C-alpha cells in the first residue's frame, strides 16, 4: 500500500522540499530508464514509499556489513562492468557481487545535478546529524567504496534489500 511521492523538476522547489520527493537526473526520463530515480531523504526514511512489501532501504550498518564482506575492492565488486554507463576507466569493476551498480549521480540540495557516469551514490536510512545522513559511493576511478556524511537535501539513488526471514 504505497503512499504518493512528489516528482519535482523545479530546482527552487527541490531545495525547499520537506515532503518525500523524487526526480530523474537532469529531469530527463531517458536517464531514469537507465539509472533509476533520485530520491530525497524524506522519501528514503518513510518506509511506505520506496520499498515494496518485504523489502527495505538499508541502514548504514547494513551497507558497512556489505562493504566489509566484499573487502577493499567493494566498489569494483558492486559496479557494472565496462564503460557503457560508467566513465572510463571504471577502475576495478568486476560486478562479482551481482549488484550491477550504475553511476546515477546526484541532485544537490540546491537542485543542481552532478556526477552522472562518475559516481553511484546510494542512501542509507541512518542520519549522522540533524542535517546529514550516511551515503555510500562507488566511483568511476576507484575500486573502493566511500562512506560519507552528506546533506539530507540531496537526491540520491536507492537500492532496496530483502527483509530477513525470522
PDB file of C-alpha atoms in Angstrom:
ATOM      1  CA  UNK A   1       0.000   0.000   0.000  1.00  0.00           C
ATOM      2  CA  UNK A   2       2.333   2.659  -1.318  1.00  0.00           C
ATOM      3  CA  UNK A   3       1.900   6.348  -0.468  1.00  0.00           C
ATOM      4  CA  UNK A   4       2.191   9.018  -3.137  1.00  0.00           C
ATOM      5  CA  UNK A   5       5.525  10.683  -3.715  1.00  0.00           C
ATOM      6  CA  UNK A   6       6.087  14.024  -5.388  1.00  0.00           C
ATOM      7  CA  UNK A   7       8.023  14.255  -8.640  1.00  0.00           C
ATOM      8  CA  UNK A   8       9.987  17.528  -8.597  1.00  0.00           C
ATOM      9  CA  UNK A   9      11.669  19.159 -11.586  1.00  0.00           C
ATOM     10  CA  UNK A  10      11.975  22.748 -10.301  1.00  0.00           C
ATOM     11  CA  UNK A  11      15.306  23.447  -8.561  1.00  0.00           C
ATOM     12  CA  UNK A  12      13.908  26.002  -6.099  1.00  0.00           C
ATOM     13  CA  UNK A  13      11.091  23.641  -5.145  1.00  0.00           C
ATOM     14  CA  UNK A  14      13.611  20.785  -4.686  1.00  0.00           C
ATOM     15  CA  UNK A  15      15.790  22.995  -2.474  1.00  0.00           C
ATOM     16  CA  UNK A  16      12.897  23.702  -0.101  1.00  0.00           C
ATOM     17  CA  UNK A  17      11.159  20.315  -0.290  1.00  0.00           C
ATOM     18  CA  UNK A  18      10.286  18.833   3.099  1.00  0.00           C
ATOM     19  CA  UNK A  19       7.985  16.075   1.852  1.00  0.00           C
ATOM     20  CA  UNK A  20       9.021  12.867   0.070  1.00  0.00           C
ATOM     21  CA  UNK A  21      10.220  13.612  -3.456  1.00  0.00           C
ATOM     22  CA  UNK A  22      11.974  12.127  -6.438  1.00  0.00           C
ATOM     23  CA  UNK A  23      13.389  13.240  -9.765  1.00  0.00           C
ATOM     24  CA  UNK A  24      15.083  11.983 -12.892  1.00  0.00           C
ATOM     25  CA  UNK A  25      18.729  13.017 -13.308  1.00  0.00           C
ATOM     26  CA  UNK A  26      18.659  16.235 -15.354  1.00  0.00           C
ATOM     27  CA  UNK A  27      14.853  15.947 -15.388  1.00  0.00           C
ATOM     28  CA  UNK A  28      15.313  13.555 -18.315  1.00  0.00           C
ATOM     29  CA  UNK A  29      13.263  10.332 -18.398  1.00  0.00           C
ATOM     30  CA  UNK A  30      15.939   8.723 -20.610  1.00  0.00           C
ATOM     31  CA  UNK A  31      18.233   8.805 -17.559  1.00  0.00           C
ATOM     32  CA  UNK A  32      15.543   7.182 -15.403  1.00  0.00           C
ATOM     33  CA  UNK A  33      15.264   4.256 -17.810  1.00  0.00           C
ATOM     34  CA  UNK A  34      18.988   3.546 -17.335  1.00  0.00           C
ATOM     35  CA  UNK A  35      19.916   4.785 -13.847  1.00  0.00           C
ATOM     36  CA  UNK A  36      16.614   4.860 -11.971  1.00  0.00           C
ATOM     37  CA  UNK A  37      15.297   7.769  -9.912  1.00  0.00           C
ATOM     38  CA  UNK A  38      16.961  10.014  -7.350  1.00  0.00           C
ATOM     39  CA  UNK A  39      15.136  10.357  -4.018  1.00  0.00           C
ATOM     40  CA  UNK A  40      15.271  12.860  -1.175  1.00  0.00           C
ATOM     41  CA  UNK A  41      15.779  11.974   2.484  1.00  0.00           C
ATOM     42  CA  UNK A  42      12.077  12.265   3.355  1.00  0.00           C
ATOM     43  CA  UNK A  43      11.283   9.591   0.753  1.00  0.00           C
ATOM     44  CA  UNK A  44      14.072   7.293   1.942  1.00  0.00           C
ATOM     45  CA  UNK A  45      13.004   7.379   5.585  1.00  0.00           C
ATOM     46  CA  UNK A  46       9.254   6.949   5.003  1.00  0.00           C
ATOM     47  CA  UNK A  47       9.000   3.168   4.986  1.00  0.00           C
ATOM     48  CA  UNK A  48       5.754   3.109   2.988  1.00  0.00           C
ATOM     49  CA  UNK A  49       7.099   4.901  -0.078  1.00  0.00           C
ATOM     50  CA  UNK A  50      10.069   3.334  -1.830  1.00  0.00           C
ATOM     51  CA  UNK A  51      10.406  -0.267  -0.706  1.00  0.00           C
ATOM     52  CA  UNK A  52       7.796  -2.835  -1.694  1.00  0.00           C
ATOM     53  CA  UNK A  53       6.395  -5.205   0.951  1.00  0.00           C
ATOM     54  CA  UNK A  54       9.122  -7.493   2.284  1.00  0.00           C
ATOM     55  CA  UNK A  55      11.923  -5.064   1.373  1.00  0.00           C
ATOM     56  CA  UNK A  56      13.564  -2.005   2.957  1.00  0.00           C
ATOM     57  CA  UNK A  57      16.099   0.730   2.270  1.00  0.00           C
ATOM     58  CA  UNK A  58      19.297  -0.387   4.037  1.00  0.00           C
ATOM     59  CA  UNK A  59      20.694   1.242   7.147  1.00  0.00           C
ATOM     60  CA  UNK A  60      24.262   2.490   7.317  1.00  0.00           C
ATOM     61  CA  UNK A  61      25.267  -0.623   9.272  1.00  0.00           C
ATOM     62  CA  UNK A  62      23.847  -2.879   6.532  1.00  0.00           C
ATOM     63  CA  UNK A  63      25.956  -1.028   3.946  1.00  0.00           C
ATOM     64  CA  UNK A  64      29.034  -1.331   6.161  1.00  0.00           C
ATOM     65  CA  UNK A  65      28.453  -5.104   6.525  1.00  0.00           C
ATOM     66  CA  UNK A  66      28.211  -5.439   2.731  1.00  0.00           C
ATOM     67  CA  UNK A  67      31.384  -3.422   2.183  1.00  0.00           C
ATOM     68  CA  UNK A  68      33.331  -5.393   4.821  1.00  0.00           C
ATOM     69  CA  UNK A  69      32.147  -8.663   3.275  1.00  0.00           C
ATOM     70  CA  UNK A  70      33.292  -7.533  -0.194  1.00  0.00           C
ATOM     71  CA  UNK A  71      36.625  -6.194   1.093  1.00  0.00           C
ATOM     72  CA  UNK A  72      38.926  -3.411  -0.124  1.00  0.00           C
ATOM     73  CA  UNK A  73      37.612  -3.687  -3.689  1.00  0.00           C
ATOM     74  CA  UNK A  74      33.935  -3.407  -2.658  1.00  0.00           C
ATOM     75  CA  UNK A  75      33.369  -0.589  -5.144  1.00  0.00           C
ATOM     76  CA  UNK A  76      34.572  -2.760  -8.006  1.00  0.00           C
ATOM     77  CA  UNK A  77      32.541  -5.706  -6.753  1.00  0.00           C
ATOM     78  CA  UNK A  78      29.273  -3.733  -6.932  1.00  0.00           C
ATOM     79  CA  UNK A  79      29.908  -1.802 -10.180  1.00  0.00           C
ATOM     80  CA  UNK A  80      28.542  -2.900 -13.525  1.00  0.00           C
ATOM     81  CA  UNK A  81      31.468  -3.670 -15.812  1.00  0.00           C
ATOM     82  CA  UNK A  82      32.550  -1.777 -18.910  1.00  0.00           C
ATOM     83  CA  UNK A  83      32.261   1.883 -19.860  1.00  0.00           C
ATOM     84  CA  UNK A  84      28.808   1.984 -21.438  1.00  0.00           C
ATOM     85  CA  UNK A  85      27.404   3.684 -18.326  1.00  0.00           C
ATOM     86  CA  UNK A  86      30.480   4.251 -16.162  1.00  0.00           C
ATOM     87  CA  UNK A  87      33.047   6.799 -17.322  1.00  0.00           C
ATOM     88  CA  UNK A  88      36.431   5.373 -18.263  1.00  0.00           C
ATOM     89  CA  UNK A  89      38.432   3.808 -16.686  1.00  0.00           C
ATOM     90  CA  UNK A  90      35.753   2.229 -14.391  1.00  0.00           C
ATOM     91  CA  UNK A  91      38.611   1.072 -12.168  1.00  0.00           C
ATOM     92  CA  UNK A  92      38.390  -2.438 -10.764  1.00  0.00           C
ATOM     93  CA  UNK A  93      34.811  -3.092 -11.906  1.00  0.00           C
ATOM     94  CA  UNK A  94      34.097  -6.820 -11.677  1.00  0.00           C
ATOM     95  CA  UNK A  95      30.434  -6.897 -10.548  1.00  0.00           C
ATOM     96  CA  UNK A  96      31.432 -10.052  -8.646  1.00  0.00           C
ATOM     97  CA  UNK A  97      28.615  -9.332  -6.170  1.00  0.00           C
ATOM     98  CA  UNK A  98      25.905  -9.221  -8.854  1.00  0.00           C
ATOM     99  CA  UNK A  99      24.837  -5.765  -7.592  1.00  0.00           C
ATOM    100  CA  UNK A 100      25.291  -4.214 -11.078  1.00  0.00           C
ATOM    101  CA  UNK A 101      25.604  -0.700  -9.616  1.00  0.00           C
ATOM    102  CA  UNK A 102      25.303   2.231 -12.007  1.00  0.00           C
ATOM    103  CA  UNK A 103      26.613   5.814 -11.680  1.00  0.00           C
ATOM    104  CA  UNK A 104      23.320   7.678 -11.301  1.00  0.00           C
ATOM    105  CA  UNK A 105      24.990  10.806  -9.899  1.00  0.00           C
ATOM    106  CA  UNK A 106      23.144  13.092  -7.500  1.00  0.00           C
ATOM    107  CA  UNK A 107      20.967  16.170  -7.170  1.00  0.00           C
ATOM    108  CA  UNK A 108      22.354  18.760  -4.769  1.00  0.00           C
ATOM    109  CA  UNK A 109      20.315  20.460  -2.085  1.00  0.00           C
ATOM    110  CA  UNK A 110      20.156  23.486  -4.411  1.00  0.00           C
ATOM    111  CA  UNK A 111      18.593  21.395  -7.169  1.00  0.00           C
ATOM    112  CA  UNK A 112      21.671  21.082  -9.419  1.00  0.00           C
ATOM    113  CA  UNK A 113      22.646  17.729 -10.953  1.00  0.00           C
ATOM    114  CA  UNK A 114      26.179  16.272 -10.747  1.00  0.00           C
ATOM    115  CA  UNK A 115      28.319  13.178 -11.395  1.00  0.00           C
ATOM    116  CA  UNK A 116      26.244  11.111 -13.851  1.00  0.00           C
ATOM    117  CA  UNK A 117      28.632   8.479 -15.216  1.00  0.00           C
ATOM    118  CA  UNK A 118      31.130   9.179 -12.411  1.00  0.00           C
ATOM    119  CA  UNK A 119      29.554   8.217  -9.079  1.00  0.00           C
ATOM    120  CA  UNK A 120      26.917   5.803  -7.864  1.00  0.00           C
ATOM    121  CA  UNK A 121      25.566   7.382  -4.669  1.00  0.00           C
ATOM    122  CA  UNK A 122      23.210   5.336  -2.504  1.00  0.00           C
ATOM    123  CA  UNK A 123      21.278   6.454   0.554  1.00  0.00           C
ATOM    124  CA  UNK A 124      21.262   4.658   3.854  1.00  0.00           C
ATOM    125  CA  UNK A 125      18.399   5.272   6.300  1.00  0.00           C
ATOM    126  CA  UNK A 126      20.817   6.373   9.025  1.00  0.00           C
ATOM    127  CA  UNK A 127      21.311  10.018   9.885  1.00  0.00           C
ATOM    128  CA  UNK A 128      24.689  11.219  11.093  1.00  0.00           C
ATOM    129  CA  UNK A 129      23.376  14.551  12.429  1.00  0.00           C
ATOM    130  CA  UNK A 130      20.265  16.710  12.257  1.00  0.00           C
ATOM    131  CA  UNK A 131      21.202  17.902   8.754  1.00  0.00           C
ATOM    132  CA  UNK A 132      23.203  14.979   7.343  1.00  0.00           C
ATOM    133  CA  UNK A 133      22.887  11.271   6.639  1.00  0.00           C
ATOM    134  CA  UNK A 134      25.214   8.452   5.591  1.00  0.00           C
ATOM    135  CA  UNK A 135      25.584   7.675   1.914  1.00  0.00           C
ATOM    136  CA  UNK A 136      27.742   5.058   0.233  1.00  0.00           C
ATOM    137  CA  UNK A 137      29.513   5.896  -3.017  1.00  0.00           C
ATOM    138  CA  UNK A 138      31.193   3.924  -5.792  1.00  0.00           C
ATOM    139  CA  UNK A 139      33.433   5.934  -8.142  1.00  0.00           C
ATOM    140  CA  UNK A 140      34.459   5.509 -11.787  1.00  0.00           C
ATOM    141  CA  UNK A 141      38.159   5.906 -10.903  1.00  0.00           C
ATOM    142  CA  UNK A 142      38.373   3.668  -7.823  1.00  0.00           C
ATOM    143  CA  UNK A 143      37.657   0.095  -6.781  1.00  0.00           C
ATOM    144  CA  UNK A 144      36.854   1.121  -3.181  1.00  0.00           C
ATOM    145  CA  UNK A 145      33.587   2.314  -1.638  1.00  0.00           C
ATOM    146  CA  UNK A 146      33.366   5.605   0.232  1.00  0.00           C
ATOM    147  CA  UNK A 147      31.110   6.179   3.245  1.00  0.00           C
ATOM    148  CA  UNK A 148      30.194   9.868   3.508  1.00  0.00           C
ATOM    149  CA  UNK A 149      28.108  12.148   5.696  1.00  0.00           C
ATOM    150  CA  UNK A 150      26.166  14.390   3.354  1.00  0.00           C
ATOM    151  CA  UNK A 151      23.196  16.740   3.333  1.00  0.00           C
ATOM    152  CA  UNK A 152      19.704  15.306   3.713  1.00  0.00           C
ATOM    153  CA  UNK A 153      18.768  17.757   0.946  1.00  0.00           C
ATOM    154  CA  UNK A 154      20.445  15.610  -1.713  1.00  0.00           C
ATOM    155  CA  UNK A 155      18.746  13.410  -4.255  1.00  0.00           C
ATOM    156  CA  UNK A 156      20.471  10.017  -4.365  1.00  0.00           C
ATOM    157  CA  UNK A 157      19.901   6.535  -5.703  1.00  0.00           C
ATOM    158  CA  UNK A 158      18.343   3.804  -3.582  1.00  0.00           C
ATOM    159  CA  UNK A 159      18.877   0.051  -3.586  1.00  0.00           C
ATOM    160  CA  UNK A 160      16.361  -1.913  -1.520  1.00  0.00           C
ATOM    161  CA  UNK A 161      17.294  -5.011   0.494  1.00  0.00           C
ATOM    162  CA  UNK A 162      15.082  -8.024   1.092  1.00  0.00           C
ATOM    163  CA  UNK A 163      13.884  -8.307   4.701  1.00  0.00           C
ATOM    164  CA  UNK A 164      15.395 -11.134   6.761  1.00  0.00           C
ATOM    165  CA  UNK A 165      13.006 -14.009   7.345  1.00  0.00           C
ATOM    166  CA  UNK A 166      12.731 -14.990  11.036  1.00  0.00           C
TER     167      UNK A 166
END
